[in-house]
Coordinates of C-alpha atoms and ligand atoms in Angstrom, one line a residue:
M406 CA 13.7 -16.7 -21.3
H407 CA 12.7 -18.8 -18.3
T408 CA 11.4 -16.7 -15.5
E409 CA 12.6 -18.0 -12.1
R410 CA 10.1 -18.1 -9.2
L411 CA 11.8 -17.0 -6.0
S412 CA 10.4 -16.5 -2.5
V413 CA 11.3 -13.9 0.2
N414 CA 11.0 -16.8 2.7
K415 CA 14.1 -18.5 1.4
A416 CA 17.6 -17.0 2.1
A417 CA 19.0 -18.6 -1.0
D418 CA 16.3 -17.0 -3.2
L419 CA 17.0 -13.6 -1.7
T420 CA 20.7 -14.1 -2.6
R421 CA 19.7 -15.2 -6.1
A422 CA 17.5 -12.1 -6.6
S423 CA 20.4 -9.9 -5.5
E424 CA 22.8 -11.6 -7.8
L425 CA 20.5 -11.3 -10.8
L426 CA 20.0 -7.6 -10.1
S427 CA 23.7 -7.0 -9.7
S428 CA 24.4 -8.8 -13.0
G429 CA 22.1 -6.5 -14.9
E430 CA 18.9 -8.7 -15.1
L431 CA 15.3 -7.8 -14.4
V432 CA 13.6 -9.1 -11.2
A433 CA 10.1 -8.3 -10.2
V434 CA 10.2 -7.4 -6.5
P435 CA 7.5 -6.9 -3.9
T436 CA 7.0 -3.5 -2.4
E437 CA 4.3 -2.4 0.1
T438 CA 2.4 -0.7 -2.8
V439 CA 2.6 -2.9 -5.9
Y440 CA 5.2 -5.2 -7.4
G441 CA 8.0 -3.3 -9.1
L442 CA 10.0 -4.4 -12.1
A443 CA 13.5 -3.8 -10.9
A444 CA 16.9 -3.2 -12.5
D445 CA 20.2 -1.9 -11.0
A446 CA 19.6 1.9 -11.4
T447 CA 23.4 2.5 -12.0
N448 CA 23.4 0.1 -15.0
V449 CA 21.9 1.9 -18.0
D450 CA 21.7 -1.3 -20.1
A451 CA 19.8 -3.0 -17.4
V452 CA 17.4 -0.1 -17.0
K453 CA 16.8 -0.1 -20.8
K454 CA 15.5 -3.7 -20.5
I455 CA 12.7 -2.5 -18.3
F456 CA 11.3 -0.3 -21.1
K457 CA 11.5 -3.3 -23.5
A458 CA 9.9 -5.8 -21.2
K459 CA 7.0 -3.5 -20.3
N460 CA 6.7 -2.0 -23.8
R461 CA 6.9 1.4 -22.0
P462 CA 7.6 4.6 -24.0
A463 CA 11.1 5.9 -23.4
D464 CA 9.8 9.3 -22.1
H465 CA 8.1 7.8 -19.1
P466 CA 10.5 8.2 -16.1
L467 CA 11.1 5.5 -13.6
I468 CA 11.1 5.7 -9.8
T469 CA 14.4 4.9 -8.2
H470 CA 14.2 2.9 -4.9
I471 CA 16.8 3.5 -2.3
S472 CA 17.6 2.0 1.1
G473 CA 17.4 5.3 3.1
P474 CA 17.3 9.1 3.1
E475 CA 21.1 9.1 3.4
M476 CA 21.2 8.0 -0.3
I477 CA 19.2 11.0 -1.6
E478 CA 22.4 13.1 -2.1
Q479 CA 23.9 10.6 -4.4
W480 CA 21.0 10.9 -6.8
A481 CA 19.5 14.4 -6.2
T482 CA 20.7 17.9 -5.8
N483 CA 19.2 21.2 -4.5
V484 CA 17.1 19.2 -2.1
P485 CA 14.9 21.5 0.1
D486 CA 15.9 21.1 3.8
W487 CA 12.3 20.2 4.8
V488 CA 12.5 17.0 2.8
S489 CA 14.2 15.5 5.8
S490 CA 11.0 15.9 7.9
L491 CA 9.0 14.2 5.2
C492 CA 11.5 11.3 5.1
D493 CA 11.5 11.0 8.9
E494 CA 7.7 10.8 8.9
F495 CA 6.9 8.8 5.8
W496 CA 9.9 6.7 4.9
P497 CA 10.1 3.8 4.5
G498 CA 6.7 4.1 2.9
P499 CA 4.5 4.9 -0.1
L500 CA 5.8 8.4 -0.8
T501 CA 7.9 9.2 -3.9
L502 CA 9.7 12.5 -4.0
I503 CA 10.6 14.2 -7.3
M504 CA 13.8 16.2 -7.0
E505 CA 16.4 17.8 -9.3
K506 CA 18.7 15.0 -10.5
Q507 CA 22.4 14.8 -10.1
A508 CA 24.2 15.5 -13.4
W509 CA 25.6 11.9 -13.6
V510 CA 22.1 10.3 -13.5
S511 CA 21.2 8.8 -16.9
D512 CA 18.4 10.3 -18.9
V513 CA 17.2 6.7 -19.5
I514 CA 15.9 6.6 -15.9
T515 CA 14.5 10.1 -15.9
G516 CA 12.8 9.8 -19.3
G517 CA 14.9 12.8 -20.4
N518 CA 13.7 15.0 -17.4
S519 CA 16.1 17.0 -15.3
T520 CA 14.4 15.5 -12.2
I521 CA 14.4 12.1 -10.5
G522 CA 11.8 10.2 -8.4
L523 CA 13.1 8.6 -5.2
R524 CA 11.4 6.4 -2.8
M525 CA 12.4 4.1 0.2
P526 CA 10.0 1.2 0.0
N527 CA 8.6 -0.4 3.2
Q528 CA 9.2 -4.1 2.4
P529 CA 11.8 -5.8 4.7
A530 CA 13.1 -8.3 2.2
L531 CA 13.6 -5.7 -0.5
L532 CA 15.2 -3.2 1.9
N533 CA 17.6 -6.0 2.9
I534 CA 18.6 -6.6 -0.7
L535 CA 19.1 -2.9 -1.3
D536 CA 21.0 -2.4 2.0
Q537 CA 23.3 -5.4 1.7
R538 CA 24.3 -4.8 -1.9
K539 CA 24.3 -1.0 -1.6
L540 CA 21.9 -1.2 -4.5
A541 CA 19.5 1.3 -5.9
I542 CA 16.9 -0.1 -8.2
A543 CA 14.8 1.6 -10.9
A544 CA 11.4 0.0 -10.7
P545 CA 8.1 0.9 -12.3
S546 CA 5.1 -1.2 -11.6
A547 CA 5.6 -4.8 -12.9
N548 CA 2.9 -4.8 -15.5
P549 CA 2.9 -4.5 -19.3
Y550 CA 2.3 -0.8 -20.3
Q551 CA -1.2 0.4 -19.6
R552 CA -2.3 -2.7 -17.7
L553 CA -3.2 -3.1 -14.1
S554 CA -0.4 -2.9 -11.5
P555 CA 0.2 -6.3 -9.9
T556 CA -0.3 -6.8 -6.2
T557 CA 0.6 -10.5 -6.3
A558 CA 3.4 -12.5 -7.8
E559 CA 0.8 -14.5 -9.9
Q560 CA -0.4 -11.3 -11.4
V561 CA 3.2 -10.4 -12.4
I562 CA 3.7 -13.8 -14.0
A563 CA 0.4 -13.4 -16.0
G564 CA 1.8 -10.2 -17.6
L565 CA 5.6 -10.7 -17.8
D566 CA 6.3 -14.5 -17.8
G567 CA 9.2 -15.2 -20.1
K568 CA 10.2 -11.6 -20.4
I569 CA 12.1 -11.2 -17.1
A570 CA 14.7 -13.2 -15.2
A571 CA 12.8 -13.7 -12.0
V572 CA 9.9 -12.8 -9.8
L573 CA 10.5 -12.6 -6.0
D574 CA 7.2 -13.6 -4.3
G575 CA 6.6 -11.6 -1.1
G576 CA 2.8 -12.4 -0.9
P577 CA 0.1 -9.8 -1.5
C578 CA 1.3 -6.1 -1.3
A579 CA 0.2 -4.5 2.0
V580 CA -1.0 -1.2 0.6
G581 CA -2.3 -2.0 -2.9
T582 CA -2.2 1.4 -4.8
E583 CA 0.9 3.0 -6.2
S584 CA 2.8 5.6 -4.1
T585 CA 1.9 9.2 -3.6
I586 CA 4.1 11.3 -5.8
L587 CA 5.1 14.7 -4.5
S588 CA 7.4 17.1 -6.5
V589 CA 9.6 19.2 -4.3
V590 CA 11.6 20.7 -7.2
G591 CA 12.6 24.4 -6.6
G592 CA 11.3 24.3 -3.0
Q593 CA 7.7 24.1 -4.3
A594 CA 5.4 21.2 -3.4
K595 CA 3.1 19.7 -6.0
L596 CA 1.1 16.5 -5.9
L597 CA 1.7 14.6 -9.1
R598 CA -0.1 11.4 -8.2
A599 CA -2.5 10.6 -5.3
G600 CA -1.6 7.7 -3.2
S601 CA -2.5 6.3 0.2
I602 CA -0.6 9.1 1.9
T603 CA -2.9 12.1 1.5
V604 CA -2.2 15.8 1.1
S605 CA -3.6 16.5 4.6
Q606 CA -1.1 14.0 6.0
L607 CA 1.8 15.6 4.1
Q608 CA 1.0 19.3 4.6
P609 CA 2.2 19.5 8.3
Y610 CA 5.7 18.6 7.2
V611 CA 5.9 21.0 4.2
P612 CA 6.4 24.7 4.8
V613 CA 4.8 25.8 1.5
S614 CA 1.2 25.1 0.5
I615 CA 1.0 21.8 -1.5
D616 CA -0.4 22.5 -4.9
V617 CA -2.8 19.9 -6.2
P618 CA -3.2 20.4 -9.9
I619 CA -6.3 18.9 -11.5
Q620 CA -4.3 18.3 -14.7
H621 CA -0.7 18.8 -15.2
Q622 CA 1.8 18.4 -18.0
E623 CA 4.3 16.4 -16.0
A624 CA 5.4 13.1 -17.7
V625 CA 3.6 10.9 -15.2
S626 CA 2.1 7.9 -17.0
G627 CA -0.5 7.6 -14.2
N628 CA -1.7 11.0 -15.5
K629 CA -2.6 9.6 -18.8
D630 CA -6.3 8.9 -19.2
I631 CA -5.9 5.3 -20.2
H632 CA -4.0 3.5 -17.5
Y633 CA -4.6 1.0 -14.8
R634 CA -6.9 -0.7 -17.2
P635 CA -8.1 -4.3 -17.2
G636 CA -9.2 -6.0 -20.5
T637 CA -12.9 -6.1 -19.5
P638 CA -14.7 -2.7 -19.7
V639 CA -15.1 -1.1 -16.3
Y640 CA -18.1 1.2 -15.4
L641 CA -18.7 3.2 -12.2
K642 CA -22.2 2.9 -10.9
S643 CA -24.2 4.5 -8.0
I644 CA -25.9 2.4 -5.4
A645 CA -29.2 3.4 -6.9
E646 CA -28.2 2.0 -10.3
L647 CA -27.1 -1.2 -8.7
L648 CA -30.3 -1.7 -6.8
R649 CA -32.6 -1.2 -9.9
T650 CA -30.6 -3.6 -12.0
D651 CA -32.0 -7.1 -12.7
W652 CA -29.0 -9.3 -12.1
N653 CA -30.6 -12.5 -13.5
D654 CA -28.6 -14.0 -16.3
T655 CA -26.1 -11.2 -16.6
R656 CA -22.4 -11.7 -17.0
I657 CA -21.5 -8.5 -15.2
G658 CA -18.9 -8.5 -12.5
L659 CA -19.5 -6.2 -9.5
I660 CA -17.1 -4.7 -7.0
S661 CA -19.2 -3.2 -4.2
C662 CA -18.4 -1.3 -1.0
S663 CA -21.6 -0.3 0.7
A664 CA -23.7 -2.6 2.9
E665 CA -26.8 -1.9 0.8
A666 CA -25.0 -3.2 -2.3
A667 CA -24.3 -6.5 -0.6
S668 CA -27.9 -7.5 -1.4
T669 CA -27.1 -7.6 -5.2
Q670 CA -25.1 -10.9 -4.8
T671 CA -24.3 -12.9 -7.9
E672 CA -21.5 -15.3 -8.5
F673 CA -19.5 -12.4 -10.0
T674 CA -20.0 -10.0 -7.1
R675 CA -17.0 -9.2 -4.9
H676 CA -18.0 -7.1 -1.8
I677 CA -14.8 -5.6 -0.5
G678 CA -16.4 -3.2 2.0
D679 CA -16.1 0.4 3.0
D680 CA -12.9 0.4 4.9
S681 CA -10.5 2.4 2.6
H682 CA -7.4 0.5 3.7
N683 CA -8.9 -2.9 3.1
Y684 CA -10.5 -1.8 -0.1
R685 CA -7.2 -0.4 -1.5
H686 CA -5.4 -3.6 -0.4
R687 CA -7.9 -5.8 -2.4
L688 CA -8.8 -3.5 -5.4
Y689 CA -6.3 -4.5 -8.1
A690 CA -6.3 -8.3 -7.2
T691 CA -10.1 -8.2 -7.4
L692 CA -10.2 -6.4 -10.7
F693 CA -7.6 -8.8 -12.0
E694 CA -9.6 -11.8 -10.8
L695 CA -12.8 -10.6 -12.4
D696 CA -10.9 -9.7 -15.6
Q697 CA -9.8 -13.4 -15.9
L698 CA -13.5 -14.5 -16.1
G699 CA -14.2 -13.2 -19.5
L700 CA -17.3 -11.2 -18.3
D701 CA -19.2 -8.6 -20.4
A702 CA -18.3 -5.8 -18.0
I703 CA -17.1 -5.0 -14.6
W704 CA -19.2 -2.6 -12.6
V705 CA -17.7 -0.8 -9.6
E706 CA -19.9 0.9 -7.0
R707 CA -18.8 4.5 -6.6
V708 CA -16.7 4.8 -3.4
P709 CA -17.1 7.6 -0.8
D710 CA -16.0 11.2 -1.4
A711 CA -13.8 11.4 1.7
E712 CA -10.1 12.4 1.2
E713 CA -8.8 8.9 2.3
W714 CA -10.4 7.5 -0.9
T715 CA -8.7 10.0 -3.3
D716 CA -6.2 7.6 -4.8
V717 CA -8.9 4.8 -5.1
R718 CA -11.3 7.2 -6.9
D719 CA -8.4 8.3 -9.2
R720 CA -7.5 4.7 -10.2
L721 CA -11.1 3.7 -10.7
Q722 CA -11.8 6.8 -12.8
K723 CA -8.9 5.8 -15.0
A724 CA -9.9 2.1 -15.2
A725 CA -13.3 3.2 -16.3
N726 CA -12.3 5.7 -19.0
Ligands
TXA1254 O1 4.3 2.6 -5.6 C1 5.0 2.9 -6.6 O2 5.3 4.0 -6.9 C2 5.4 1.7 -7.5 C3 6.3 0.8 -6.8 C4 6.9 -0.3 -7.7 O3 7.3 1.6 -6.2 N1 5.9 2.2 -8.7 C5 5.2 2.8 -9.7 O4 6.0 3.1 -10.9 O5 4.1 3.0 -9.6 P1 5.3 3.5 -12.2 O6 6.4 3.7 -13.2 O7 4.3 2.6 -12.6 O8 4.8 4.9 -11.9 C6 5.8 5.9 -11.5 C7 5.4 7.2 -11.9 C8 5.3 7.3 -13.4 O9 4.0 7.8 -13.7 C9 6.3 8.3 -13.7 O10 6.0 9.1 -14.8 C10 6.5 9.1 -12.4 O11 6.3 8.1 -11.4 N2 7.8 9.7 -12.3 C11 9.0 9.1 -12.1 N3 10.0 9.9 -12.2 C12 9.5 11.1 -12.4 C13 10.0 12.5 -12.6 N4 11.3 12.7 -12.6 N5 9.1 13.5 -12.9 C14 7.8 13.2 -12.9 N6 7.3 12.0 -12.7 C15 8.1 11.0 -12.5
MG1255 MG1 2.7 1.8 -13.5

């Protein structure tokens, strides 16, 4: 299959992306978090193609992306009333809500679960497509199973060229890590995946205490130990280890955050700083870039312990497992 390259800056390309989606094809689309591999969520045959293209096990549920909170009722039932406050505050944005699914919703999307994940993405071109066509799209991250989530169109192409109808290039994703996933099933609140929106930010809008399980049985692929993984082995290192290493003649990539680590410069060092927003924005693209260089290893300096780094620590831990 030839994978068409489309751009959000061309009106004709946006129309083409919508047409492909409406006719049951797969299109990789930009969101504010990472690129998603999208199919019309009401078309079961189209959704099945996602699992095939990604080589994703059938029991891993997909997030359905909708154009606004008014579409929740179509997909979910028994929605706690306080969900509207969460949507008012955080949608469009990187928050996925897991709710009880409507009976008509196919098991293919939900991986056989009785629940569905819904999110309104904060990407104007994508929202336009969803809004104009009254579309909802099922979209996991646009990477082959167990590889890094893509934050650029080039990264999508590197993983899925020839397997999908098109990629819609919207430039680098603004946020850079996958959405925060909160289950609100049964009126309880449980964090299933850390994201850039933290529990402290969510809690004021949730009348019950948000449970943050260390390990859970939920079918979240991000919960599996091997995930978000580049091909080159990744190791987490303290600043002390970095400073006592002799970097001469090594073929080790380094992603650093602290000012002290900037002194360990080699041609394979990428210093992405200690601002959590900027770090998150650059992390996957930097791992991807270093992974292309055929290095012996990628070392990543441990990031700060503060809550705003929770999702970054989680992804790095998984990349390093
Ligand atoms: O930011 C994001 O969430 C990106 C963009 C494209 O929106 N999507 C994304 O999709 O990260 P994916 O498939 O790579 O991860 C979605 C996670 C999966 O780990 C899946 O198991 C979980 O959401 N999920 C989806 N529906 C669920 C459900 N009903 N119950 C529990 N987990 C669910
Ligand atoms: Mg994924």
